[in-house]
Amino acid sequence: MWLAIETSSLVSSVAVMNDERLLGEITIQAGLTHSEQLVPHIDTLLRMTQVQKSELQGVVVSSGPGSFTGLRIGMGTAKAMAYALHIPLYGVMTMDVLACNIPYTSYIICTVIDAQKQHVYAALYTYEGERLRQLEAPFVVSADLLIERLQAKGDAVIFVGDGIKRIAPLVENVEHLHIADPMYRIPRASSLLVASRERIALGETENPMDMVPYYIRRSEAEVLWEAKHKDDVVIHEEPTVTIIEAAGREYDEH
């Protein structure tokens, strides 16, 4: 049995599956905080699927990018469960989770996560047969530059993720750029389980003691704090995470 925890956005989603089928999923957009609803949802899901915690073989969690607070809560819960139950912990990038919402399409899948200030975190995917392949790793880009770039390429593209609110007005009259239906736009724990299969098969586990969210860039609060205390802290010249600018980048065509 595998438990998946997805809290990278305002959506709270948990799912449990065995080696053959999805046993249950709870996905909620109710406006409550993850700290209020995540643990109760896990307890409810395990009770309704009649799965004991002792039966869990591993915990899978969305590792980001996404909501700074949501990622911390989801990852903290997953780490605590993995440590307490002595089971493996697996982290999967939110972009991979979103891309798995769209099965076997001939379109390019563009995952977009709201990065605030008219920017999005974006990544590009395509299917090679039944296998989903990442065309381009996540990058931060303004919404208008992303649409300009994809419009120029001319390939059929479908968008998923909460960054759609940034790009929707820009694609209204562009025939080959499509927005997924609402039920496919949000990250779901069931898609997280699909995206985790290769990691589980390869045994690519995380250490609960040192696993951290993948933010791509720092939160606004951290930037403001550093600016306010710039005379009190040592600023490292090399960033801990590289931000890939989209300008001038092209994805390979196969």
Coordinates of N, CA and C in Angstrom, one line a residue:
M1 N 0.8 -1.2 0.0 CA 0.0 0.0 0.0 C 0.9 1.2 0.0
W2 N 0.5 2.2 -0.8 CA 1.2 3.5 -0.9 C 0.3 4.7 -0.6
L3 N 0.8 5.6 0.2 CA 0.0 6.8 0.5 C 0.7 8.0 -0.2
A4 N -0.2 8.8 -0.8 CA 0.3 10.0 -1.5 C -0.3 11.2 -0.9
I5 N 0.6 12.3 -0.7 CA 0.2 13.5 -0.1 C 0.5 14.7 -1.1
E6 N -0.5 15.4 -1.5 CA -0.3 16.5 -2.4 C -0.9 17.8 -1.8
T7 N 0.0 18.8 -1.5 CA -0.4 20.0 -0.9 C 0.4 21.2 -1.5
S8 N 0.8 21.1 -2.7 CA 1.6 22.2 -3.3 C 0.8 23.4 -3.7
S9 N -0.5 23.3 -3.6 CA -1.4 24.5 -4.0 C -2.5 24.6 -2.9
L10 N -3.5 25.3 -3.3 CA -4.7 25.4 -2.3 C -5.4 24.1 -2.2
V11 N -5.2 23.2 -3.1 CA -5.8 21.9 -3.2 C -5.2 21.0 -2.1
S12 N -6.0 20.3 -1.4 CA -5.5 19.2 -0.5 C -6.0 17.9 -1.1
S13 N -5.0 17.0 -1.3 CA -5.3 15.8 -2.0 C -4.5 14.7 -1.4
V14 N -5.2 13.6 -1.0 CA -4.5 12.4 -0.5 C -5.1 11.2 -1.2
A15 N -4.2 10.2 -1.4 CA -4.7 8.9 -2.1 C -3.9 7.8 -1.5
V16 N -4.6 6.6 -1.7 CA -3.9 5.3 -1.3 C -4.2 4.3 -2.4
M17 N -3.1 3.5 -2.7 CA -3.3 2.5 -3.7 C -2.4 1.3 -3.3
N18 N -2.8 0.1 -3.9 CA -2.0 -1.0 -3.8 C -1.3 -1.2 -5.1
D19 N -0.7 -2.4 -5.3 CA 0.1 -2.6 -6.6 C -0.8 -2.7 -7.8
E20 N -2.1 -2.9 -7.6 CA -3.0 -3.1 -8.7 C -4.0 -2.0 -9.0
R21 N -4.5 -1.3 -7.9 CA -5.5 -0.3 -8.2 C -5.5 0.8 -7.1
L22 N -6.2 1.9 -7.5 CA -6.4 3.0 -6.6 C -7.5 2.6 -5.7
L23 N -7.2 2.7 -4.4 CA -8.3 2.3 -3.4 C -9.1 3.5 -3.0
G24 N -8.6 4.7 -3.0 CA -9.4 5.8 -2.6 C -8.6 7.1 -2.7
E25 N -9.3 8.2 -2.9 CA -8.7 9.5 -3.0 C -9.6 10.6 -2.4
I26 N -9.1 11.5 -1.7 CA -9.8 12.7 -1.2 C -9.1 13.9 -1.7
T27 N -9.9 14.7 -2.5 CA -9.3 15.9 -3.1 C -10.3 17.1 -2.8
I28 N -9.8 18.1 -2.1 CA -10.7 19.1 -1.6 C -10.1 20.5 -2.0
Q29 N -11.0 21.4 -2.5 CA -10.7 22.8 -2.6 C -11.7 23.6 -1.8
A30 N -11.6 23.6 -0.5 CA -12.7 24.1 0.4 C -12.3 25.4 1.1
G31 N -11.1 25.9 0.8 CA -10.7 27.1 1.4 C -10.1 27.0 2.8
L32 N -10.0 25.8 3.4 CA -9.4 25.5 4.6 C -7.9 25.4 4.5
T33 N -7.2 25.6 5.5 CA -5.7 25.5 5.4 C -5.3 24.0 5.5
H34 N -4.1 23.8 5.0 CA -3.6 22.4 5.0 C -3.4 21.9 6.4
S35 N -3.0 22.8 7.3 CA -2.8 22.4 8.7 C -4.1 22.0 9.4
E36 N -5.3 22.5 8.9 CA -6.6 22.1 9.4 C -7.1 20.8 8.9
Q37 N -6.8 20.5 7.6 CA -7.5 19.4 6.9 C -6.6 18.2 6.5
L38 N -5.3 18.4 6.4 CA -4.5 17.3 5.9 C -4.6 16.0 6.7
V39 N -4.2 16.1 8.0 CA -4.2 14.9 8.8 C -5.6 14.3 9.0
P40 N -6.6 15.1 9.2 CA -8.0 14.5 9.2 C -8.3 13.8 7.9
H41 N -7.9 14.3 6.8 CA -8.2 13.7 5.5 C -7.4 12.3 5.4
I42 N -6.2 12.3 5.9 CA -5.4 11.0 5.8 C -6.1 10.0 6.7
D43 N -6.5 10.4 7.9 CA -7.2 9.5 8.8 C -8.5 9.0 8.2
T44 N -9.3 9.9 7.6 CA -10.5 9.5 7.0 C -10.3 8.5 5.8
L45 N -9.3 8.8 5.0 CA -9.0 8.0 3.8 C -8.6 6.6 4.2
L46 N -7.7 6.5 5.2 CA -7.3 5.2 5.6 C -8.4 4.4 6.3
R47 N -9.3 5.1 7.0 CA -10.4 4.4 7.6 C -11.4 3.9 6.6
M48 N -11.7 4.7 5.6 CA -12.7 4.4 4.6 C -12.2 3.3 3.6
T49 N -10.9 3.2 3.4 CA -10.3 2.2 2.6 C -9.9 1.0 3.4
Q50 N -10.1 1.0 4.7 CA -9.8 -0.1 5.6 C -8.3 -0.5 5.5
V51 N -7.5 0.5 5.4 CA -6.0 0.3 5.3 C -5.4 0.8 6.6
Q52 N -4.7 -0.1 7.2 CA -4.0 0.2 8.5 C -2.7 0.9 8.2
K53 N -2.2 1.8 9.0 CA -0.9 2.4 8.8 C 0.2 1.4 8.7
S54 N 0.1 0.3 9.5 CA 1.1 -0.7 9.4 C 1.2 -1.4 8.1
E55 N 0.2 -1.3 7.2 CA 0.2 -1.9 5.9 C 0.9 -1.0 4.9
L56 N 1.1 0.2 5.2 CA 1.7 1.2 4.2 C 3.2 0.7 3.9
Q57 N 3.5 0.7 2.6 CA 4.9 0.4 2.2 C 5.7 1.6 1.9
G58 N 5.1 2.7 1.8 CA 5.8 4.0 1.5 C 4.9 5.2 1.5
V59 N 5.5 6.3 1.6 CA 4.8 7.6 1.5 C 5.4 8.4 0.4
V60 N 4.5 9.0 -0.5 CA 4.9 9.8 -1.6 C 4.4 11.2 -1.4
V61 N 5.2 12.2 -1.6 CA 4.8 13.6 -1.4 C 5.3 14.5 -2.5
S62 N 4.4 15.5 -2.8 CA 4.8 16.5 -3.8 C 5.9 17.4 -3.2
S63 N 7.0 17.5 -4.0 CA 8.1 18.3 -3.5 C 8.2 19.7 -4.0
G64 N 7.3 20.1 -4.8 CA 7.4 21.5 -5.3 C 7.8 21.6 -6.8
P65 N 7.8 22.8 -7.3 CA 7.5 24.1 -6.7 C 6.0 24.2 -6.4
G66 N 5.6 25.3 -5.7 CA 4.3 25.6 -5.4 C 4.2 26.5 -4.1
S67 N 3.1 26.3 -3.4 CA 2.9 27.1 -2.2 C 3.9 26.8 -1.2
F68 N 4.6 27.9 -0.7 CA 5.7 27.6 0.3 C 5.1 27.0 1.6
T69 N 4.0 27.5 2.1 CA 3.4 27.0 3.3 C 2.9 25.6 3.0
G70 N 2.1 25.4 1.9 CA 1.6 24.1 1.6 C 2.6 23.0 1.5
L71 N 3.7 23.3 0.8 CA 4.7 22.3 0.6 C 5.3 21.9 2.0
R72 N 5.6 22.9 2.8 CA 6.2 22.6 4.1 C 5.2 21.7 5.0
I73 N 3.9 22.0 4.9 CA 3.0 21.2 5.7 C 2.9 19.7 5.2
G74 N 2.8 19.6 3.9 CA 2.7 18.3 3.3 C 3.9 17.5 3.5
M75 N 5.1 18.1 3.3 CA 6.3 17.4 3.4 C 6.6 17.0 4.9
G76 N 6.3 18.0 5.8 CA 6.5 17.7 7.2 C 5.7 16.5 7.6
T77 N 4.4 16.4 7.2 CA 3.6 15.3 7.5 C 4.1 14.0 6.9
A78 N 4.5 14.0 5.7 CA 5.0 12.8 5.0 C 6.3 12.3 5.7
K79 N 7.2 13.3 6.0 CA 8.5 12.9 6.7 C 8.2 12.3 8.1
A80 N 7.3 12.9 8.8 CA 6.9 12.3 10.1 C 6.4 10.9 10.0
M81 N 5.5 10.7 9.1 CA 4.9 9.4 8.9 C 6.0 8.3 8.5
A82 N 6.8 8.7 7.5 CA 7.8 7.8 7.1 C 8.8 7.4 8.2
Y83 N 9.2 8.4 9.0 CA 10.1 8.2 10.1 C 9.4 7.3 11.2
A84 N 8.2 7.7 11.5 CA 7.5 6.9 12.6 C 7.2 5.5 12.2
L85 N 6.8 5.3 11.0 CA 6.4 4.0 10.5 C 7.6 3.1 9.9
H86 N 8.7 3.8 9.8 CA 9.9 3.1 9.3 C 9.7 2.6 7.9
I87 N 9.1 3.5 7.0 CA 8.8 3.1 5.6 C 9.5 4.1 4.7
P88 N 9.7 3.8 3.4 CA 10.4 4.7 2.5 C 9.6 6.0 2.2
L89 N 10.3 7.0 1.9 CA 9.7 8.3 1.6 C 10.2 8.7 0.2
Y90 N 9.3 9.1 -0.7 CA 9.6 9.5 -2.0 C 9.1 10.9 -2.3
G91 N 9.9 11.7 -3.0 CA 9.5 13.0 -3.4 C 9.3 13.1 -4.9
V92 N 8.3 13.8 -5.4 CA 8.0 13.9 -6.8 C 7.7 15.4 -7.1
M93 N 8.4 15.9 -8.1 CA 8.2 17.3 -8.5 C 6.7 17.6 -8.9
T94 N 6.2 18.7 -8.5 CA 4.8 19.0 -8.8 C 4.5 19.1 -10.2
M95 N 5.5 19.5 -11.0 CA 5.3 19.6 -12.5 C 5.0 18.2 -13.1
D96 N 5.7 17.2 -12.6 CA 5.5 15.8 -13.0 C 4.1 15.3 -12.7
V97 N 3.6 15.7 -11.5 CA 2.3 15.3 -11.0 C 1.2 15.9 -12.0
L98 N 1.3 17.2 -12.2 CA 0.4 17.9 -13.1 C 0.4 17.3 -14.5
A99 N 1.5 17.0 -15.0 CA 1.6 16.5 -16.4 C 0.9 15.1 -16.5
C100 N 1.0 14.3 -15.4 CA 0.3 13.0 -15.4 C -1.2 13.1 -15.4
N101 N -1.8 14.3 -15.2 CA -3.2 14.5 -15.3 C -3.7 14.3 -16.7
I102 N -2.8 14.5 -17.7 CA -3.2 14.4 -19.1 C -2.6 13.1 -19.7
P103 N -3.4 12.1 -19.9 CA -2.8 10.8 -20.4 C -2.7 10.7 -21.9
Y104 N -1.6 10.3 -22.4 CA -1.4 9.9 -23.8 C -1.9 10.9 -24.9
T105 N -1.6 12.1 -24.7 CA -2.0 13.2 -25.6 C -0.9 13.4 -26.7
S106 N -1.4 13.9 -27.8 CA -0.4 14.2 -28.9 C 0.1 15.7 -28.7
Y107 N -0.6 16.4 -27.8 CA -0.2 17.8 -27.5 C 1.0 17.9 -26.6
I108 N 1.7 19.0 -26.7 CA 2.8 19.3 -25.7 C 2.0 19.7 -24.5
I109 N 2.4 19.2 -23.3 CA 1.8 19.5 -22.1 C 2.7 20.6 -21.4
C110 N 2.1 21.7 -21.1 CA 2.8 22.8 -20.4 C 2.2 23.0 -19.0
T111 N 3.0 22.6 -18.0 CA 2.5 22.8 -16.6 C 2.9 24.2 -16.2
V112 N 1.9 24.9 -15.6 CA 2.2 26.3 -15.2 C 1.7 26.4 -13.7
I113 N 2.6 26.9 -12.9 CA 2.2 27.1 -11.4 C 2.4 28.6 -11.1
D114 N 1.5 29.1 -10.5 CA 1.5 30.6 -10.2 C 2.8 30.9 -9.4
A115 N 3.6 31.8 -9.9 CA 4.8 32.3 -9.2 C 4.7 33.7 -8.7
Q116 N 3.5 34.3 -8.8 CA 3.2 35.7 -8.4 C 3.8 36.7 -9.3
K117 N 3.4 37.9 -9.2 CA 3.9 39.0 -10.0 C 3.9 38.8 -11.5
Q118 N 2.8 38.2 -12.0 CA 2.6 37.9 -13.4 C 3.6 36.9 -14.0
H119 N 4.2 36.1 -13.1 CA 5.2 35.0 -13.5 C 4.6 33.7 -13.2
V120 N 5.1 32.7 -13.9 CA 4.7 31.3 -13.6 C 6.0 30.4 -13.6
Y121 N 5.9 29.3 -12.8 CA 6.9 28.2 -13.0 C 6.3 27.3 -14.1
A122 N 7.1 27.1 -15.1 CA 6.6 26.3 -16.2 C 7.6 25.1 -16.5
A123 N 7.0 24.1 -17.2 CA 7.8 23.0 -17.7 C 7.1 22.4 -18.8
L124 N 7.8 21.7 -19.7 CA 7.2 21.1 -20.9 C 7.4 19.6 -21.0
Y125 N 6.3 18.9 -21.4 CA 6.3 17.5 -21.5 C 5.7 17.0 -22.8
T126 N 6.1 15.7 -23.1 CA 5.5 15.1 -24.3 C 5.4 13.6 -24.0
Y127 N 4.5 12.9 -24.7 CA 4.5 11.5 -24.6 C 5.2 10.8 -25.8
E128 N 6.0 9.8 -25.4 CA 6.7 9.0 -26.4 C 6.1 7.6 -26.2
G129 N 5.1 7.3 -27.0 CA 4.3 6.1 -26.7 C 3.5 6.3 -25.5
E130 N 3.7 5.4 -24.5 CA 3.0 5.5 -23.2 C 3.8 6.2 -22.2
R131 N 5.0 6.5 -22.5 CA 5.9 7.1 -21.5 C 5.9 8.7 -21.6
L132 N 5.7 9.3 -20.5 CA 5.8 10.8 -20.4 C 7.2 11.2 -20.3
R133 N 7.7 12.1 -21.1 CA 9.0 12.6 -21.1 C 9.1 14.1 -20.9
Q134 N 10.0 14.6 -20.1 CA 10.1 16.0 -19.9 C 10.9 16.6 -21.0
L135 N 10.4 17.6 -21.7 CA 11.1 18.3 -22.8 C 12.0 19.3 -22.2
E136 N 11.5 20.0 -21.2 CA 12.3 21.1 -20.6 C 12.1 21.2 -19.1
A137 N 13.2 21.3 -18.4 CA 13.1 21.4 -16.9 C 12.4 22.7 -16.5
P138 N 11.9 22.7 -15.3 CA 11.2 23.9 -14.8 C 12.0 25.2 -14.9
F139 N 11.3 26.3 -15.2 CA 11.9 27.6 -15.3 C 10.9 28.6 -14.9
V140 N 11.4 29.8 -14.5 CA 10.5 30.9 -14.1 C 10.4 31.8 -15.3
V141 N 9.2 32.3 -15.7 CA 9.0 33.1 -16.8 C 7.8 34.0 -16.6
S142 N 7.8 35.1 -17.3 CA 6.6 35.9 -17.2 C 5.5 35.3 -18.1
A143 N 4.3 35.4 -17.8 CA 3.2 34.8 -18.5 C 3.2 35.2 -20.0
D144 N 3.3 36.5 -20.2 CA 3.3 36.9 -21.6 C 4.4 36.4 -22.4
L145 N 5.6 36.3 -21.9 CA 6.8 35.8 -22.6 C 6.6 34.3 -22.9
L146 N 6.0 33.5 -22.0 CA 5.8 32.1 -22.2 C 4.8 31.9 -23.4
I147 N 3.7 32.7 -23.4 CA 2.7 32.5 -24.4 C 3.3 33.0 -25.8
E148 N 4.1 34.0 -25.8 CA 4.7 34.5 -27.0 C 5.6 33.4 -27.6
R149 N 6.3 32.8 -26.7 CA 7.3 31.7 -27.2 C 6.5 30.5 -27.7
L150 N 5.5 30.0 -27.0 CA 4.8 28.9 -27.5 C 3.9 29.2 -28.7
Q151 N 3.4 30.4 -28.8 CA 2.7 30.8 -30.0 C 3.6 30.8 -31.2
A152 N 4.8 31.2 -31.0 CA 5.7 31.3 -32.2 C 6.1 29.9 -32.6
K153 N 6.2 28.9 -31.7 CA 6.6 27.5 -32.0 C 5.5 26.9 -32.9
G154 N 4.3 27.1 -32.7 CA 3.2 26.6 -33.5 C 2.7 25.2 -33.1
D155 N 3.3 24.6 -32.1 CA 2.8 23.2 -31.7 C 1.6 23.3 -30.9
A156 N 0.7 22.3 -31.0 CA -0.5 22.3 -30.1 C 0.0 22.0 -28.7
V157 N -0.5 22.9 -27.8 CA -0.1 22.8 -26.4 C -1.4 22.8 -25.5
I158 N -1.3 22.0 -24.4 CA -2.4 22.1 -23.4 C -1.8 22.5 -22.1
F159 N -2.4 23.4 -21.4 CA -1.9 23.9 -20.1 C -2.7 23.3 -18.9
V160 N -1.9 23.0 -17.9 CA -2.5 22.5 -16.6 C -1.8 23.2 -15.5
G161 N -2.5 23.4 -14.3 CA -1.9 24.1 -13.2 C -2.6 25.4 -12.8
D162 N -2.3 25.8 -11.6 CA -3.0 27.0 -11.1 C -2.5 28.3 -11.8
G163 N -1.4 28.2 -12.5 CA -0.9 29.3 -13.3 C -1.7 29.7 -14.5
I164 N -2.7 28.9 -14.7 CA -3.6 29.1 -15.8 C -4.3 30.5 -15.7
K165 N -4.5 30.9 -14.5 CA -5.2 32.2 -14.3 C -4.3 33.4 -14.8
R166 N -3.0 33.1 -14.9 CA -2.1 34.2 -15.4 C -2.1 34.2 -16.9
I167 N -2.3 33.0 -17.5 CA -2.2 32.9 -19.0 C -3.5 32.9 -19.8
A168 N -4.6 32.6 -19.1 CA -5.9 32.5 -19.7 C -6.2 33.6 -20.7
P169 N -6.1 34.9 -20.2 CA -6.5 36.0 -21.1 C -5.6 36.1 -22.3
L170 N -4.4 35.5 -22.3 CA -3.4 35.6 -23.3 C -3.6 34.6 -24.4
V171 N -4.5 33.5 -24.2 CA -4.6 32.5 -25.2 C -6.0 32.4 -25.8
E172 N -6.8 33.3 -25.5 CA -8.2 33.3 -25.9 C -8.4 33.1 -27.4
N173 N -7.6 33.7 -28.2 CA -7.7 33.7 -29.6 C -6.6 33.0 -30.3
V174 N -5.9 32.1 -29.6 CA -4.8 31.3 -30.2 C -5.3 29.9 -30.4
E175 N -5.5 29.4 -31.6 CA -6.1 28.2 -31.9 C -5.3 27.0 -31.3
H176 N -4.0 27.0 -31.4 CA -3.2 25.8 -31.0 C -2.8 25.8 -29.5
L177 N -3.2 26.8 -28.8 CA -2.9 26.8 -27.3 C -4.3 26.5 -26.6
H178 N -4.3 25.5 -25.8 CA -5.5 25.0 -25.1 C -5.4 24.9 -23.6
I179 N -6.4 25.3 -22.9 CA -6.5 25.2 -21.5 C -7.3 23.9 -21.1
A180 N -6.7 23.1 -20.2 CA -7.4 21.9 -19.8 C -8.6 22.2 -19.0
D181 N -9.6 21.3 -19.0 CA -10.8 21.4 -18.2 C -10.4 21.5 -16.7
P182 N -11.3 22.2 -15.9 CA -11.0 22.4 -14.5 C -10.6 21.2 -13.7
M183 N -11.2 20.0 -14.0 CA -10.9 18.8 -13.2 C -9.5 18.3 -13.5
Y184 N -8.9 18.7 -14.6 CA -7.5 18.3 -14.9 C -6.4 19.3 -14.6
R185 N -6.8 20.5 -14.1 CA -5.9 21.5 -13.9 C -5.1 21.4 -12.6
I186 N -5.8 20.8 -11.6 CA -5.2 20.8 -10.2 C -4.3 19.5 -10.0
P187 N -3.3 19.7 -9.1 CA -2.5 18.5 -8.8 C -3.3 17.6 -7.9
R188 N -3.3 16.3 -8.2 CA -4.1 15.3 -7.5 C -3.1 14.2 -7.0
A189 N -3.5 13.7 -5.8 CA -2.6 12.6 -5.2 C -2.6 11.4 -6.1
S190 N -3.7 11.1 -6.8 CA -3.7 9.9 -7.7 C -2.6 10.1 -8.8
S191 N -2.5 11.3 -9.3 CA -1.5 11.5 -10.4 C -0.1 11.5 -9.7
L192 N 0.0 11.9 -8.5 CA 1.3 11.8 -7.8 C 1.7 10.4 -7.7
L193 N 0.8 9.5 -7.4 CA 1.2 8.0 -7.4 C 1.6 7.5 -8.7
V194 N 0.9 8.0 -9.8 CA 1.4 7.6 -11.2 C 2.8 8.1 -11.4
A195 N 3.0 9.3 -11.1 CA 4.3 9.9 -11.3 C 5.4 9.3 -10.5
S196 N 5.1 8.7 -9.4 CA 6.1 8.1 -8.5 C 6.6 6.7 -8.9
R197 N 5.9 6.1 -9.8 CA 6.2 4.7 -10.1 C 7.6 4.4 -10.4
E198 N 8.2 5.2 -11.3 CA 9.6 5.0 -11.7 C 10.5 5.1 -10.5
R199 N 10.3 6.1 -9.6 CA 11.2 6.3 -8.5 C 11.0 5.2 -7.5
I200 N 9.8 4.7 -7.3 CA 9.6 3.5 -6.4 C 10.3 2.3 -7.0
A201 N 10.2 2.1 -8.3 CA 10.8 0.9 -8.9 C 12.3 0.9 -8.8
L202 N 12.9 2.2 -8.9 CA 14.3 2.3 -8.8 C 14.8 2.5 -7.4
G203 N 13.9 2.6 -6.4 CA 14.3 2.7 -5.0 C 14.9 4.1 -4.7
E204 N 14.5 5.1 -5.4 CA 15.0 6.5 -5.2 C 14.3 7.1 -4.1
T205 N 14.7 6.8 -2.9 CA 14.1 7.3 -1.7 C 14.7 8.6 -1.2
E206 N 14.0 9.3 -0.3 CA 14.5 10.5 0.3 C 14.8 10.2 1.8
N207 N 15.7 11.0 2.4 CA 16.0 10.9 3.8 C 15.1 11.8 4.5
P208 N 14.2 11.3 5.4 CA 13.3 12.2 6.1 C 14.0 13.3 7.0
M209 N 15.3 13.1 7.3 CA 16.0 14.0 8.1 C 16.5 15.2 7.3
D210 N 16.7 15.1 6.0 CA 17.2 16.2 5.3 C 16.5 16.6 4.0
M211 N 15.3 15.9 3.7 CA 14.5 16.3 2.6 C 14.0 17.7 2.7
V212 N 14.1 18.5 1.7 CA 13.5 19.9 1.7 C 12.7 20.1 0.4
P213 N 11.8 21.0 0.4 CA 11.0 21.3 -0.7 C 11.8 21.9 -1.9
Y214 N 11.3 21.7 -3.1 CA 12.0 22.3 -4.3 C 11.2 23.6 -4.6
Y215 N 11.8 24.7 -4.3 CA 11.1 26.0 -4.5 C 11.3 26.7 -5.8
I216 N 12.5 26.4 -6.4 CA 13.0 27.1 -7.6 C 13.5 28.5 -7.2
R217 N 12.7 29.3 -6.5 CA 13.2 30.5 -6.0 C 12.7 30.8 -4.6
R218 N 13.3 31.7 -3.9 CA 12.9 32.0 -2.5 C 11.5 32.7 -2.5
S219 N 10.9 32.6 -1.3 CA 9.6 33.3 -1.1 C 9.8 34.8 -1.0
E220 N 8.8 35.5 -1.2 CA 8.8 37.0 -1.1 C 9.2 37.4 0.3
A221 N 8.7 36.6 1.3 CA 9.0 36.9 2.7 C 10.5 36.8 3.0
E222 N 11.2 35.8 2.4 CA 12.6 35.6 2.6 C 13.4 36.7 1.9
V223 N 13.0 37.1 0.7 CA 13.6 38.2 0.0 C 13.6 39.5 0.8
L224 N 12.4 39.8 1.3 CA 12.2 41.0 2.1 C 13.0 41.0 3.4
W225 N 13.0 39.8 4.1 CA 13.8 39.7 5.3 C 15.2 39.9 5.1
E226 N 15.8 39.3 4.0 CA 17.2 39.4 3.7 C 17.5 40.9 3.4
A227 N 16.7 41.6 2.6 CA 16.9 43.0 2.3 C 16.9 43.8 3.6
K228 N 16.1 43.5 4.5 CA 16.0 44.3 5.8 C 17.2 44.0 6.7
H229 N 17.7 42.8 6.6 CA 18.8 42.4 7.5 C 20.1 42.2 6.7
K230 N 20.3 42.8 5.6 CA 21.4 42.6 4.7 C 22.8 42.9 5.4
D231 N 22.7 43.8 6.5 CA 24.0 44.1 7.2 C 24.3 43.1 8.3
D232 N 23.3 42.2 8.5 CA 23.5 41.3 9.6 C 23.8 39.8 9.2
V233 N 23.6 39.6 7.9 CA 23.8 38.2 7.4 C 24.9 38.1 6.3
V234 N 25.4 37.0 6.2 CA 26.4 36.8 5.1 C 25.7 36.3 3.8
I235 N 25.8 37.0 2.7 CA 25.2 36.7 1.5 C 26.1 35.8 0.7
H236 N 25.6 34.6 0.3 CA 26.4 33.7 -0.5 C 26.3 34.1 -1.9
E237 N 27.4 34.1 -2.6 CA 27.5 34.5 -4.0 C 26.8 33.5 -4.9
E238 N 26.9 32.2 -4.6 CA 26.3 31.2 -5.4 C 24.9 30.8 -4.8
P239 N 23.8 30.9 -5.6 CA 22.5 30.6 -5.2 C 22.4 29.1 -4.9
T240 N 21.5 28.8 -3.9 CA 21.2 27.4 -3.6 C 20.4 26.7 -4.7
V241 N 19.6 27.4 -5.4 CA 18.8 26.9 -6.5 C 19.0 27.7 -7.7
T242 N 19.2 27.1 -8.9 CA 19.4 27.9 -10.1 C 18.1 28.2 -10.7
I243 N 17.9 29.4 -11.1 CA 16.6 29.8 -11.8 C 17.0 29.9 -13.3
I244 N 16.2 29.1 -14.1 CA 16.5 29.1 -15.5 C 15.6 30.1 -16.2
E245 N 16.1 31.0 -16.9 CA 15.3 32.0 -17.6 C 14.9 31.4 -18.9
A246 N 13.7 31.7 -19.3 CA 13.1 31.1 -20.5 C 13.6 31.8 -21.8
A247 N 14.0 33.1 -21.7 CA 14.3 33.8 -22.9 C 15.4 33.1 -23.7
G248 N 15.2 32.9 -24.9 CA 16.2 32.2 -25.8 C 16.3 30.7 -25.6
R249 N 15.5 30.1 -24.7 CA 15.5 28.7 -24.6 C 14.6 28.0 -25.6
E250 N 15.0 26.9 -26.2 CA 14.1 26.2 -27.1 C 14.1 24.7 -26.6
Y251 N 12.9 24.1 -26.7 CA 12.8 22.7 -26.4 C 13.1 21.9 -27.6
D252 N 13.8 20.7 -27.4 CA 14.2 19.9 -28.5 C 13.0 19.2 -29.1
E253 N 13.0 19.1 -30.5 CA 11.9 18.5 -31.2 C 12.3 17.1 -31.6
H254 N 11.5 16.1 -31.2 CA 11.7 14.7 -31.5 C 10.4 14.1 -32.0

